[in-house]
PDB file of C-alpha atoms in Angstrom:
ATOM      1  CA  UNK A   1       0.000   0.000   0.000  1.00  0.00           C
ATOM      2  CA  UNK A   2       1.345   3.426  -0.895  1.00  0.00           C
ATOM      3  CA  UNK A   3       2.201   5.708   2.012  1.00  0.00           C
ATOM      4  CA  UNK A   4      -0.311   8.322   0.892  1.00  0.00           C
ATOM      5  CA  UNK A   5      -3.133   5.734   0.951  1.00  0.00           C
ATOM      6  CA  UNK A   6      -2.524   4.350   4.410  1.00  0.00           C
ATOM      7  CA  UNK A   7      -5.224   4.853   7.034  1.00  0.00           C
ATOM      8  CA  UNK A   8      -4.826   7.979   9.123  1.00  0.00           C
ATOM      9  CA  UNK A   9      -6.479   6.604  12.244  1.00  0.00           C
ATOM     10  CA  UNK A  10      -9.417   8.885  11.555  1.00  0.00           C
ATOM     11  CA  UNK A  11     -12.973   7.722  10.979  1.00  0.00           C
ATOM     12  CA  UNK A  12     -13.063   9.993   7.946  1.00  0.00           C
ATOM     13  CA  UNK A  13     -10.714   7.619   6.088  1.00  0.00           C
ATOM     14  CA  UNK A  14     -13.223   4.751   6.144  1.00  0.00           C
ATOM     15  CA  UNK A  15     -16.009   6.819   4.594  1.00  0.00           C
ATOM     16  CA  UNK A  16     -17.224   5.774   1.211  1.00  0.00           C
ATOM     17  CA  UNK A  17     -15.492   7.756  -1.511  1.00  0.00           C
ATOM     18  CA  UNK A  18     -18.842   8.807  -2.972  1.00  0.00           C
ATOM     19  CA  UNK A  19     -20.020  10.457   0.253  1.00  0.00           C
ATOM     20  CA  UNK A  20     -19.365  14.161   0.658  1.00  0.00           C
ATOM     21  CA  UNK A  21     -18.452  15.612   4.055  1.00  0.00           C
ATOM     22  CA  UNK A  22     -21.084  17.987   5.426  1.00  0.00           C
ATOM     23  CA  UNK A  23     -20.991  20.461   8.312  1.00  0.00           C
ATOM     24  CA  UNK A  24     -23.619  19.724  10.971  1.00  0.00           C
ATOM     25  CA  UNK A  25     -24.573  21.376  14.242  1.00  0.00           C
ATOM     26  CA  UNK A  26     -25.519  18.980  17.038  1.00  0.00           C
ATOM     27  CA  UNK A  27     -27.257  19.902  20.263  1.00  0.00           C
ATOM     28  CA  UNK A  28     -26.653  17.517  23.164  1.00  0.00           C
ATOM     29  CA  UNK A  29     -28.581  17.743  26.434  1.00  0.00           C
ATOM     30  CA  UNK A  30     -26.512  16.251  29.278  1.00  0.00           C
ATOM     31  CA  UNK A  31     -26.501  15.933  33.043  1.00  0.00           C
ATOM     32  CA  UNK A  32     -24.510  18.807  34.529  1.00  0.00           C
ATOM     33  CA  UNK A  33     -21.964  16.780  36.453  1.00  0.00           C
ATOM     34  CA  UNK A  34     -18.161  16.551  36.567  1.00  0.00           C
ATOM     35  CA  UNK A  35     -16.525  14.683  33.690  1.00  0.00           C
ATOM     36  CA  UNK A  36     -19.418  14.787  31.218  1.00  0.00           C
ATOM     37  CA  UNK A  37     -17.746  17.197  28.814  1.00  0.00           C
ATOM     38  CA  UNK A  38     -14.527  15.159  28.963  1.00  0.00           C
ATOM     39  CA  UNK A  39     -16.473  12.012  28.028  1.00  0.00           C
ATOM     40  CA  UNK A  40     -18.145  13.730  25.074  1.00  0.00           C
ATOM     41  CA  UNK A  41     -14.839  15.153  23.835  1.00  0.00           C
ATOM     42  CA  UNK A  42     -13.176  11.774  24.412  1.00  0.00           C
ATOM     43  CA  UNK A  43     -15.752  10.152  22.148  1.00  0.00           C
ATOM     44  CA  UNK A  44     -14.740  12.536  19.347  1.00  0.00           C
ATOM     45  CA  UNK A  45     -10.976  12.369  19.838  1.00  0.00           C
ATOM     46  CA  UNK A  46     -10.914   8.614  20.382  1.00  0.00           C
ATOM     47  CA  UNK A  47     -12.507   8.012  17.006  1.00  0.00           C
ATOM     48  CA  UNK A  48     -10.714  10.719  15.049  1.00  0.00           C
ATOM     49  CA  UNK A  49     -13.733  13.006  14.661  1.00  0.00           C
ATOM     50  CA  UNK A  50     -12.997  16.729  14.563  1.00  0.00           C
ATOM     51  CA  UNK A  51     -14.902  19.392  16.508  1.00  0.00           C
ATOM     52  CA  UNK A  52     -15.007  22.732  14.660  1.00  0.00           C
ATOM     53  CA  UNK A  53     -16.881  24.557  17.436  1.00  0.00           C
ATOM     54  CA  UNK A  54     -17.897  23.606  20.965  1.00  0.00           C
ATOM     55  CA  UNK A  55     -19.986  25.510  23.497  1.00  0.00           C
ATOM     56  CA  UNK A  56     -21.446  24.292  26.758  1.00  0.00           C
ATOM     57  CA  UNK A  57     -23.459  25.877  29.534  1.00  0.00           C
ATOM     58  CA  UNK A  58     -26.037  24.909  32.107  1.00  0.00           C
ATOM     59  CA  UNK A  59     -29.424  25.733  30.585  1.00  0.00           C
ATOM     60  CA  UNK A  60     -31.816  24.138  33.072  1.00  0.00           C
ATOM     61  CA  UNK A  61     -30.601  24.983  36.562  1.00  0.00           C
ATOM     62  CA  UNK A  62     -33.413  23.226  38.461  1.00  0.00           C
ATOM     63  CA  UNK A  63     -32.942  19.968  36.507  1.00  0.00           C
ATOM     64  CA  UNK A  64     -29.104  20.263  36.490  1.00  0.00           C
ATOM     65  CA  UNK A  65     -28.951  19.948  32.713  1.00  0.00           C
ATOM     66  CA  UNK A  66     -26.421  21.484  30.364  1.00  0.00           C
ATOM     67  CA  UNK A  67     -26.581  21.972  26.627  1.00  0.00           C
ATOM     68  CA  UNK A  68     -23.544  21.204  24.512  1.00  0.00           C
ATOM     69  CA  UNK A  69     -23.519  22.622  20.980  1.00  0.00           C
ATOM     70  CA  UNK A  70     -21.052  20.868  18.690  1.00  0.00           C
ATOM     71  CA  UNK A  71     -20.246  21.795  15.106  1.00  0.00           C
ATOM     72  CA  UNK A  72     -18.559  18.940  13.272  1.00  0.00           C
ATOM     73  CA  UNK A  73     -17.967  17.818   9.728  1.00  0.00           C
ATOM     74  CA  UNK A  74     -18.353  14.346   8.269  1.00  0.00           C
ATOM     75  CA  UNK A  75     -20.037  12.166   5.727  1.00  0.00           C
ATOM     76  CA  UNK A  76     -23.643  11.151   6.415  1.00  0.00           C
ATOM     77  CA  UNK A  77     -22.357   7.768   7.626  1.00  0.00           C
ATOM     78  CA  UNK A  78     -19.857   9.340  10.044  1.00  0.00           C
ATOM     79  CA  UNK A  79     -22.457  11.826  11.315  1.00  0.00           C
ATOM     80  CA  UNK A  80     -24.876   8.962  12.061  1.00  0.00           C
ATOM     81  CA  UNK A  81     -22.082   7.164  13.949  1.00  0.00           C
ATOM     82  CA  UNK A  82     -21.373  10.297  15.989  1.00  0.00           C
ATOM     83  CA  UNK A  83     -25.049  10.740  16.931  1.00  0.00           C
ATOM     84  CA  UNK A  84     -25.464   7.059  17.773  1.00  0.00           C
ATOM     85  CA  UNK A  85     -22.373   6.999  19.971  1.00  0.00           C
ATOM     86  CA  UNK A  86     -23.375  10.225  21.737  1.00  0.00           C
ATOM     87  CA  UNK A  87     -26.829   8.786  22.494  1.00  0.00           C
ATOM     88  CA  UNK A  88     -25.197   5.764  24.189  1.00  0.00           C
ATOM     89  CA  UNK A  89     -23.236   7.870  26.700  1.00  0.00           C
ATOM     90  CA  UNK A  90     -24.903   7.537  30.119  1.00  0.00           C
ATOM     91  CA  UNK A  91     -25.143  11.236  31.084  1.00  0.00           C
ATOM     92  CA  UNK A  92     -26.620  12.174  27.669  1.00  0.00           C
ATOM     93  CA  UNK A  93     -30.369  12.816  27.764  1.00  0.00           C
ATOM     94  CA  UNK A  94     -30.947  13.828  24.163  1.00  0.00           C
ATOM     95  CA  UNK A  95     -29.075  14.392  20.889  1.00  0.00           C
ATOM     96  CA  UNK A  96     -30.585  16.542  18.142  1.00  0.00           C
ATOM     97  CA  UNK A  97     -28.965  17.176  14.767  1.00  0.00           C
ATOM     98  CA  UNK A  98     -30.060  20.796  14.359  1.00  0.00           C
ATOM     99  CA  UNK A  99     -28.943  20.806  10.710  1.00  0.00           C
ATOM    100  CA  UNK A 100     -31.227  17.867   9.843  1.00  0.00           C
ATOM    101  CA  UNK A 101     -34.073  19.355  11.880  1.00  0.00           C
ATOM    102  CA  UNK A 102     -33.684  22.730  10.108  1.00  0.00           C
ATOM    103  CA  UNK A 103     -33.917  20.932   6.754  1.00  0.00           C
ATOM    104  CA  UNK A 104     -37.109  19.153   7.811  1.00  0.00           C
ATOM    105  CA  UNK A 105     -38.566  22.559   8.764  1.00  0.00           C
ATOM    106  CA  UNK A 106     -37.690  23.976   5.330  1.00  0.00           C
ATOM    107  CA  UNK A 107     -34.624  25.994   6.374  1.00  0.00           C
ATOM    108  CA  UNK A 108     -31.023  25.735   5.198  1.00  0.00           C
ATOM    109  CA  UNK A 109     -29.447  25.899   8.661  1.00  0.00           C
ATOM    110  CA  UNK A 110     -30.423  26.456  12.274  1.00  0.00           C
ATOM    111  CA  UNK A 111     -30.065  29.945  13.749  1.00  0.00           C
ATOM    112  CA  UNK A 112     -26.390  30.162  14.691  1.00  0.00           C
ATOM    113  CA  UNK A 113     -24.662  32.997  16.529  1.00  0.00           C
ATOM    114  CA  UNK A 114     -21.249  33.546  18.004  1.00  0.00           C
ATOM    115  CA  UNK A 115     -19.709  36.271  20.164  1.00  0.00           C
ATOM    116  CA  UNK A 116     -16.131  37.475  19.786  1.00  0.00           C
ATOM    117  CA  UNK A 117     -13.929  39.903  21.665  1.00  0.00           C
ATOM    118  CA  UNK A 118     -11.433  41.545  19.322  1.00  0.00           C
ATOM    119  CA  UNK A 119      -8.481  43.609  20.575  1.00  0.00           C
ATOM    120  CA  UNK A 120      -7.094  46.149  18.098  1.00  0.00           C
ATOM    121  CA  UNK A 121      -4.397  48.804  18.406  1.00  0.00           C
ATOM    122  CA  UNK A 122      -6.036  52.189  18.815  1.00  0.00           C
ATOM    123  CA  UNK A 123      -3.327  54.643  17.913  1.00  0.00           C
ATOM    124  CA  UNK A 124      -2.582  57.023  15.074  1.00  0.00           C
ATOM    125  CA  UNK A 125      -4.567  57.357  11.884  1.00  0.00           C
ATOM    126  CA  UNK A 126      -6.052  53.846  12.216  1.00  0.00           C
ATOM    127  CA  UNK A 127      -7.962  54.818  15.380  1.00  0.00           C
ATOM    128  CA  UNK A 128     -10.819  56.527  13.528  1.00  0.00           C
ATOM    129  CA  UNK A 129     -10.927  53.808  10.835  1.00  0.00           C
ATOM    130  CA  UNK A 130     -11.184  51.092  13.501  1.00  0.00           C
ATOM    131  CA  UNK A 131     -14.172  52.850  15.071  1.00  0.00           C
ATOM    132  CA  UNK A 132     -15.804  53.440  11.670  1.00  0.00           C
ATOM    133  CA  UNK A 133     -15.520  49.763  10.714  1.00  0.00           C
ATOM    134  CA  UNK A 134     -16.655  48.630  14.161  1.00  0.00           C
ATOM    135  CA  UNK A 135     -19.777  50.756  13.692  1.00  0.00           C
ATOM    136  CA  UNK A 136     -20.352  49.311  10.208  1.00  0.00           C
ATOM    137  CA  UNK A 137     -20.215  45.777  11.651  1.00  0.00           C
ATOM    138  CA  UNK A 138     -22.335  46.769  14.681  1.00  0.00           C
ATOM    139  CA  UNK A 139     -19.474  45.903  17.026  1.00  0.00           C
ATOM    140  CA  UNK A 140     -19.513  47.564  20.459  1.00  0.00           C
ATOM    141  CA  UNK A 141     -16.518  49.093  22.179  1.00  0.00           C
ATOM    142  CA  UNK A 142     -16.325  47.377  25.581  1.00  0.00           C
ATOM    143  CA  UNK A 143     -12.914  48.740  26.606  1.00  0.00           C
ATOM    144  CA  UNK A 144     -10.743  51.538  25.275  1.00  0.00           C
ATOM    145  CA  UNK A 145      -7.504  53.273  26.115  1.00  0.00           C
ATOM    146  CA  UNK A 146      -5.323  55.609  24.072  1.00  0.00           C
ATOM    147  CA  UNK A 147      -3.442  52.490  22.898  1.00  0.00           C
ATOM    148  CA  UNK A 148      -6.141  49.895  22.145  1.00  0.00           C
ATOM    149  CA  UNK A 149      -9.800  48.971  21.745  1.00  0.00           C
ATOM    150  CA  UNK A 150     -11.577  45.793  22.766  1.00  0.00           C
ATOM    151  CA  UNK A 151     -14.595  45.313  20.530  1.00  0.00           C
ATOM    152  CA  UNK A 152     -17.483  42.908  21.039  1.00  0.00           C
ATOM    153  CA  UNK A 153     -19.186  41.523  17.947  1.00  0.00           C
ATOM    154  CA  UNK A 154     -22.102  39.101  17.687  1.00  0.00           C
ATOM    155  CA  UNK A 155     -23.378  37.334  14.610  1.00  0.00           C
ATOM    156  CA  UNK A 156     -22.845  34.466  12.224  1.00  0.00           C
ATOM    157  CA  UNK A 157     -19.347  33.005  12.174  1.00  0.00           C
ATOM    158  CA  UNK A 158     -18.842  34.315   8.642  1.00  0.00           C
ATOM    159  CA  UNK A 159     -19.527  37.887   9.849  1.00  0.00           C
ATOM    160  CA  UNK A 160     -16.967  37.500  12.627  1.00  0.00           C
ATOM    161  CA  UNK A 161     -14.422  36.041  10.182  1.00  0.00           C
ATOM    162  CA  UNK A 162     -14.937  39.044   7.908  1.00  0.00           C
ATOM    163  CA  UNK A 163     -14.619  41.509  10.806  1.00  0.00           C
ATOM    164  CA  UNK A 164     -11.376  39.901  11.981  1.00  0.00           C
ATOM    165  CA  UNK A 165     -10.023  40.079   8.405  1.00  0.00           C
ATOM    166  CA  UNK A 166     -10.691  43.828   8.122  1.00  0.00           C
ATOM    167  CA  UNK A 167      -9.147  44.467  11.559  1.00  0.00           C
ATOM    168  CA  UNK A 168      -5.842  42.737  10.688  1.00  0.00           C
ATOM    169  CA  UNK A 169      -4.344  45.618   8.713  1.00  0.00           C
ATOM    170  CA  UNK A 170      -5.474  48.065  11.417  1.00  0.00           C
ATOM    171  CA  UNK A 171      -3.442  46.362  14.137  1.00  0.00           C
ATOM    172  CA  UNK A 172      -5.303  43.253  15.291  1.00  0.00           C
ATOM    173  CA  UNK A 173      -3.752  42.070  18.561  1.00  0.00           C
ATOM    174  CA  UNK A 174      -5.970  39.279  19.858  1.00  0.00           C
ATOM    175  CA  UNK A 175      -9.244  37.445  19.198  1.00  0.00           C
ATOM    176  CA  UNK A 176     -11.351  35.393  21.622  1.00  0.00           C
ATOM    177  CA  UNK A 177     -14.429  33.593  20.257  1.00  0.00           C
ATOM    178  CA  UNK A 178     -17.174  31.817  22.179  1.00  0.00           C
ATOM    179  CA  UNK A 179     -18.028  29.161  19.629  1.00  0.00           C
ATOM    180  CA  UNK A 180     -21.441  28.709  18.073  1.00  0.00           C
ATOM    181  CA  UNK A 181     -24.727  28.748  19.978  1.00  0.00           C
ATOM    182  CA  UNK A 182     -27.578  27.406  17.869  1.00  0.00           C
ATOM    183  CA  UNK A 183     -31.263  26.510  17.837  1.00  0.00           C
ATOM    184  CA  UNK A 184     -33.959  25.951  15.247  1.00  0.00           C
ATOM    185  CA  UNK A 185     -36.796  28.247  14.286  1.00  0.00           C
ATOM    186  CA  UNK A 186     -40.350  27.399  15.274  1.00  0.00           C
ATOM    187  CA  UNK A 187     -42.364  26.706  18.377  1.00  0.00           C
ATOM    188  CA  UNK A 188     -40.890  23.237  19.001  1.00  0.00           C
ATOM    189  CA  UNK A 189     -38.087  22.887  21.546  1.00  0.00           C
ATOM    190  CA  UNK A 190     -35.085  20.628  21.407  1.00  0.00           C
TER     191      UNK A 190
END
């Protein structure tokens, strides 16, 4: 077997060549207890699945439940394996593929939003341009000195990517992103 055809240890390698990798957003309702997130992440890393975005927070305080939102990419076969394996984890109460559910509701994707904090130099002639572009992107100044700005921006990941790209030539110093939070339209819950 040629070196470039050898298995990589990733589940993506075993996918049928005719299947195309798709990006899906999964919502996982879990018991809010120590070690649960590590078990979920271990499921992904142990099988060679990649996580593109991961957010987690307690969403039902009284019931001690947390919601994990995972964005991953894989073939339909790999995505089914991921969902099936997640459902078998003991602290998992429910797994919903928000991308599939959005499609069944007649939408391309679920509603997805992300928050980012972006630190940019705030000196010289770029200071006014930074503020002008922040306003155009509806970013808020959350901290400012004579040397820098910290801007908060909320929106689709593509909007944040674009904002970061336009801030680079103005003196981008640092970016911190939350990861995607997502849910589907309509009156039905998860």
